[in-house]
CSV table of C-alpha atoms in Angstrom, one decimal:
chain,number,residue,atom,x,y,z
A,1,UNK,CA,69.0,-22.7,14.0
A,2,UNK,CA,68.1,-26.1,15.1
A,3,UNK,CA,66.1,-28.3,13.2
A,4,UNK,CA,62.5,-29.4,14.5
A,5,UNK,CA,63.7,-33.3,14.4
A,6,UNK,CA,66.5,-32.3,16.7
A,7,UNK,CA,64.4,-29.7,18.6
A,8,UNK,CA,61.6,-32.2,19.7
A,9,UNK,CA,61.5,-35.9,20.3
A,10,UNK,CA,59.6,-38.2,17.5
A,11,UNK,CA,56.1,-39.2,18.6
A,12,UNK,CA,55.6,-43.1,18.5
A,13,UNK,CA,52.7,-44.9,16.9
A,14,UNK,CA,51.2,-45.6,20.5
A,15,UNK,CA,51.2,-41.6,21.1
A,16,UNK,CA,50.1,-40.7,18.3
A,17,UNK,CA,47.3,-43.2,18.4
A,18,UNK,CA,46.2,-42.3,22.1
A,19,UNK,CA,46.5,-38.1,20.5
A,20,UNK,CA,44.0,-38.7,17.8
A,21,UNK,CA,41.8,-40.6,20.1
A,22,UNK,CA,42.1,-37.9,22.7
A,23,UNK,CA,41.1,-35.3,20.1
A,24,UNK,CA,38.4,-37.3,18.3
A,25,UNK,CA,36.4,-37.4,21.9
A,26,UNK,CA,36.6,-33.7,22.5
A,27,UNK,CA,35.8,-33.0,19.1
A,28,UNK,CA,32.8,-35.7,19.1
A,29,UNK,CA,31.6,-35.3,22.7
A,30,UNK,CA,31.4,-31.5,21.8
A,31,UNK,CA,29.7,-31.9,18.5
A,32,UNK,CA,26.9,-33.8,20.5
A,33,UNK,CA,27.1,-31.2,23.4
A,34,UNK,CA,26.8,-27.9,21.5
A,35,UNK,CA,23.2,-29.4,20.2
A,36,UNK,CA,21.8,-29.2,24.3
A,37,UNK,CA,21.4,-25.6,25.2
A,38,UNK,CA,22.1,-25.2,29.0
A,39,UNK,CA,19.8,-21.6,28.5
A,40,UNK,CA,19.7,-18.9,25.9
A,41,UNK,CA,23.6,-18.3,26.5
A,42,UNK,CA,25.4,-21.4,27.1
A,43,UNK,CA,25.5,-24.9,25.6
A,44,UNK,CA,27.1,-27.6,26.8
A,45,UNK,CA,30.1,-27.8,24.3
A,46,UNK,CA,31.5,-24.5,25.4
A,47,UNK,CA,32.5,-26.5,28.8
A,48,UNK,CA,33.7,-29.6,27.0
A,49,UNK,CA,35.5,-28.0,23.8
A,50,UNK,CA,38.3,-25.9,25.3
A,51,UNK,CA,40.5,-29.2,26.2
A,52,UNK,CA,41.5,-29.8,22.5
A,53,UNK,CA,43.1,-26.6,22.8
A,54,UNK,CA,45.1,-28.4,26.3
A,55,UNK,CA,45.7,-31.1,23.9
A,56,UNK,CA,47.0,-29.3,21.8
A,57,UNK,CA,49.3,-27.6,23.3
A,58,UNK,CA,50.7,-30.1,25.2
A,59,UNK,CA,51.4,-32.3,22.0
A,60,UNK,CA,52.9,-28.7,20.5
A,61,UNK,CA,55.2,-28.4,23.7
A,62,UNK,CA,56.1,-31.9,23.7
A,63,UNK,CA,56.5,-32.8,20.2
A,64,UNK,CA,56.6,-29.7,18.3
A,65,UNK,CA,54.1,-28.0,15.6
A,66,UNK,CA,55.0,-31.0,13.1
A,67,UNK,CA,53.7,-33.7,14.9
A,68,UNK,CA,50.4,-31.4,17.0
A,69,UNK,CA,49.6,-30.4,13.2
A,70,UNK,CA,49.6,-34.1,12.4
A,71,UNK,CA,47.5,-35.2,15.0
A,72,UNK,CA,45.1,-32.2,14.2
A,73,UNK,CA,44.6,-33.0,10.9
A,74,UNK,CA,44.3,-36.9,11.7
A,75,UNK,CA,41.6,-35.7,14.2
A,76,UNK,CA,39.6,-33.5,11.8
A,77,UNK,CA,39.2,-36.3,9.7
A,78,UNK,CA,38.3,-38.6,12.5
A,79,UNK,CA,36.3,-36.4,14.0
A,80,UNK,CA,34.1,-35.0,11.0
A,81,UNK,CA,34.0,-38.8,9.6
A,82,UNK,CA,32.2,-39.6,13.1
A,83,UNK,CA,30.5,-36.3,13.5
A,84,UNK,CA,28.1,-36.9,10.1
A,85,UNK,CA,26.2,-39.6,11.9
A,86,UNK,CA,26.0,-37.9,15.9
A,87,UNK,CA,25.0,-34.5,14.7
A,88,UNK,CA,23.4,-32.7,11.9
A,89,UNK,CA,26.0,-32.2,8.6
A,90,UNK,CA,25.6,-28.9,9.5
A,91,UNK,CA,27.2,-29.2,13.0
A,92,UNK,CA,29.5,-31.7,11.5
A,93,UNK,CA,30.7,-28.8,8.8
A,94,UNK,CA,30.4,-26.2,11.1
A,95,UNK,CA,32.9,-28.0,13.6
A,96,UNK,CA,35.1,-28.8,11.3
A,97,UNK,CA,35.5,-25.4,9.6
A,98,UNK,CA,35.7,-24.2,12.8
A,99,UNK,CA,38.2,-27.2,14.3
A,100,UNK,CA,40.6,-26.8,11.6
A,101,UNK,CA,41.0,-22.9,11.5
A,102,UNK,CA,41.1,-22.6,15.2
A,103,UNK,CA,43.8,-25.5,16.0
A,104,UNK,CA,46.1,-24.2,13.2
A,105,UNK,CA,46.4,-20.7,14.5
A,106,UNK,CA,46.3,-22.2,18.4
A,107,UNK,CA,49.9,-24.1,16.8
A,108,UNK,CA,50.9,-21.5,15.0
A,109,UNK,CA,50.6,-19.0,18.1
A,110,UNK,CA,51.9,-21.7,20.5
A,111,UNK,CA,55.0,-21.9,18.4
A,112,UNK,CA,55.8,-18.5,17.9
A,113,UNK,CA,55.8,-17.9,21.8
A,114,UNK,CA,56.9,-20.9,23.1
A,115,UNK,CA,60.2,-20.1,24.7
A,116,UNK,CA,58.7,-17.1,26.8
A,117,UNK,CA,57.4,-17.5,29.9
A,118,UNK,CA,55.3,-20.5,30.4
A,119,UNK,CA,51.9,-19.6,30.1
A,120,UNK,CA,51.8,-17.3,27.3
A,121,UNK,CA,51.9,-19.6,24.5
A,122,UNK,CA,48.7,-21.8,26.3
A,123,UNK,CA,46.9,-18.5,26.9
A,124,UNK,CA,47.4,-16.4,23.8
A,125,UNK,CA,46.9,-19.2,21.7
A,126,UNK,CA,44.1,-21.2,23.4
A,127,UNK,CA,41.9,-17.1,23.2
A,128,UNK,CA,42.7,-16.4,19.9
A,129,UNK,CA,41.7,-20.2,19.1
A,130,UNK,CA,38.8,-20.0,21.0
A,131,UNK,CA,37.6,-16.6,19.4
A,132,UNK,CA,38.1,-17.8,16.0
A,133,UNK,CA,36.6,-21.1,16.6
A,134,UNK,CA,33.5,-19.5,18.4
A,135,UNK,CA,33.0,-17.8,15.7
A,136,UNK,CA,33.3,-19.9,12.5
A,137,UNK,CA,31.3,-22.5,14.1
A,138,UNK,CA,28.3,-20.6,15.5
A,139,UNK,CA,27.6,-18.6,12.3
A,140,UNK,CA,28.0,-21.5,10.0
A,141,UNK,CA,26.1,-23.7,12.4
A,142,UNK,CA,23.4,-21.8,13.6
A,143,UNK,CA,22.9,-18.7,11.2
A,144,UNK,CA,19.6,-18.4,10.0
A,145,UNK,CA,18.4,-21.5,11.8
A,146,UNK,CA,16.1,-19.6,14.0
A,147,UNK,CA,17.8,-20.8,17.2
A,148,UNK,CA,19.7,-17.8,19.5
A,149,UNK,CA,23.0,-18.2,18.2
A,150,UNK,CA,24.6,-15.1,18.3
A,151,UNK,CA,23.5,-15.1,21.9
A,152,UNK,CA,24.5,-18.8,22.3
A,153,UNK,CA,28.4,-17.4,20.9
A,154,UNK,CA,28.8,-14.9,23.3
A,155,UNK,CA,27.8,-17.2,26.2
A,156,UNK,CA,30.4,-20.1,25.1
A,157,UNK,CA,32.9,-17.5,24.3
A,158,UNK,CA,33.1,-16.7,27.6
A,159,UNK,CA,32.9,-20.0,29.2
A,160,UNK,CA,35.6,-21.0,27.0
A,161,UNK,CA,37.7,-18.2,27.8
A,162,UNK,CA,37.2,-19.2,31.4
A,163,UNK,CA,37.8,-22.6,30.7
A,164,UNK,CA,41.0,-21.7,28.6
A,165,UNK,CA,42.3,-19.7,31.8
A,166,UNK,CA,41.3,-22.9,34.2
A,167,UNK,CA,43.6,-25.5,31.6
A,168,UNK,CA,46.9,-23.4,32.7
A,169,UNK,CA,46.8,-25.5,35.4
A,170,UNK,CA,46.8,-28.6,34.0
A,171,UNK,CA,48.7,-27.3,31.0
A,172,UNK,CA,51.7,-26.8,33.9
A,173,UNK,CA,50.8,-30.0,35.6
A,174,UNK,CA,51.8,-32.1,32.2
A,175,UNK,CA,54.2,-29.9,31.2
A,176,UNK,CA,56.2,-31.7,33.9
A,177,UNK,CA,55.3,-34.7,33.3
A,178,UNK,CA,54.4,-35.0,29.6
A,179,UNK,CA,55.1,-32.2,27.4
A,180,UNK,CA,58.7,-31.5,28.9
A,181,UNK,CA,60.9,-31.8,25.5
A,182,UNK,CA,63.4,-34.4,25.5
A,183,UNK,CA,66.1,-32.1,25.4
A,184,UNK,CA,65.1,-29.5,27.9
C-alpha cells in the first residue's frame, strides 16, 4: 500500500490559500443566502451551497483526504469566524455544525470510492453530504423559530441534490485540468 505523500502531490501555500478562500465564500455567501427565502420551499443557499462539496472533491481528487480535510477545517474556522457578524449565531452555529459533519463524510465517501468509475465518488459523496448537511443545519437553525423550516429542508434538499448532479460536469471538467493527481 502506497503512502498518501506518495499517492498525491503536496498542496503549496498559494493553493492552499486560494482553497480556503474558495471555501470561505461558499460557506459565507451561503450563510447570508439561506436567510432570503425564495418561497416557502427554497432559499437561496440551497443554489449557492452545493459547490463546497465541488470543491471539495476536487481538492480530495487532486490532493488527497489529508490536505481537502485541511482546507475544510481551515475553512470552518474561517468561515464561522466571519459568519458571527453576517448572520445570526444561530445560522453561524447551525452552518458550522452542519459544514463540518457534512464535508468530513463527503471526504471520507470520496476516498473510499475514488478509484471506481469517475463519478461515483462526486455523486455518492456530494448526496450523502448534502443530506446530512440539510439536515443538521435546518433543525439547528430554524427549529422552533416559527419560520417553515422543515418545508424550507425539503425544498433545498432537492435543489441541492439537483445542483450536486449539475457539478459532475464541472467536477469532470477540472478533473482534467486540476484535480488529475500527479501521478496518474
Amino acid at each position: 500500500m502506497t503512502s498518501s505523500a506518495a499517492r498525491f502531490p503536496i498542496m503549496t501555500r498559494m493553493q492552499f490559500g486560494i482553497a480556503v478562500l474558495c471555501m470561505l465564500a461558499v460557506v459565507v455567501g451561503s450563510n447570508i443566502l439561506v436567510q432570503v427565502p425564495l418561497n416557502d420551499w427554497l432559499t437561496w443557499g440551497g443554489l449557492s451551497y452545493p459547490v463546497a462539496f465541488l470543491v471539495t472533491d476536487v481538492l480530495n481528487r487532486r490532493f488527497g483526504p489529508a490536505a481537502a480535510r485541511r482546507v475544510v477545517w481551515f475553512g470552518f474556522a474561517a468561515a464561522l469566524a466571519v459568519s458571527v457578524w453576517v448572520a445570526s449565531p444561530r445560522i453561524a452555529l447551525a452552518s458550522g455544525l452542519a459544514y463540518i459533519c457534512a464535508q468530513l463524510v463527503d471526504i471520507q465517501v470520496f476516498d473510499r470510492l475514488r478509484d471506481q468509475r469517475w463519478w461515483r465518488a462526486p455523486l455518492a459523496s456530494g448526496v450523502l453530504g448534502a443530506i446530512l448537511d440539510t439536515a443538521v443545519f435546518f433543525s439547528v437553525a430554524f427549529a422552533a423559530s416559527g419560520a417553515p423550516w422543515v418545508t424550507w429542508m425539503l425544498g433545498d434538499l432537492a435543489i441541492k441534490l439537483v445542483v450536486n448532479v449539475s457539478m459532475l460536469a464541472p467536477f469532470r471538467a477540472l478533473m482534467w485540468n486540476l484535480a488529475r493527481p500527479a501521478n496518474a
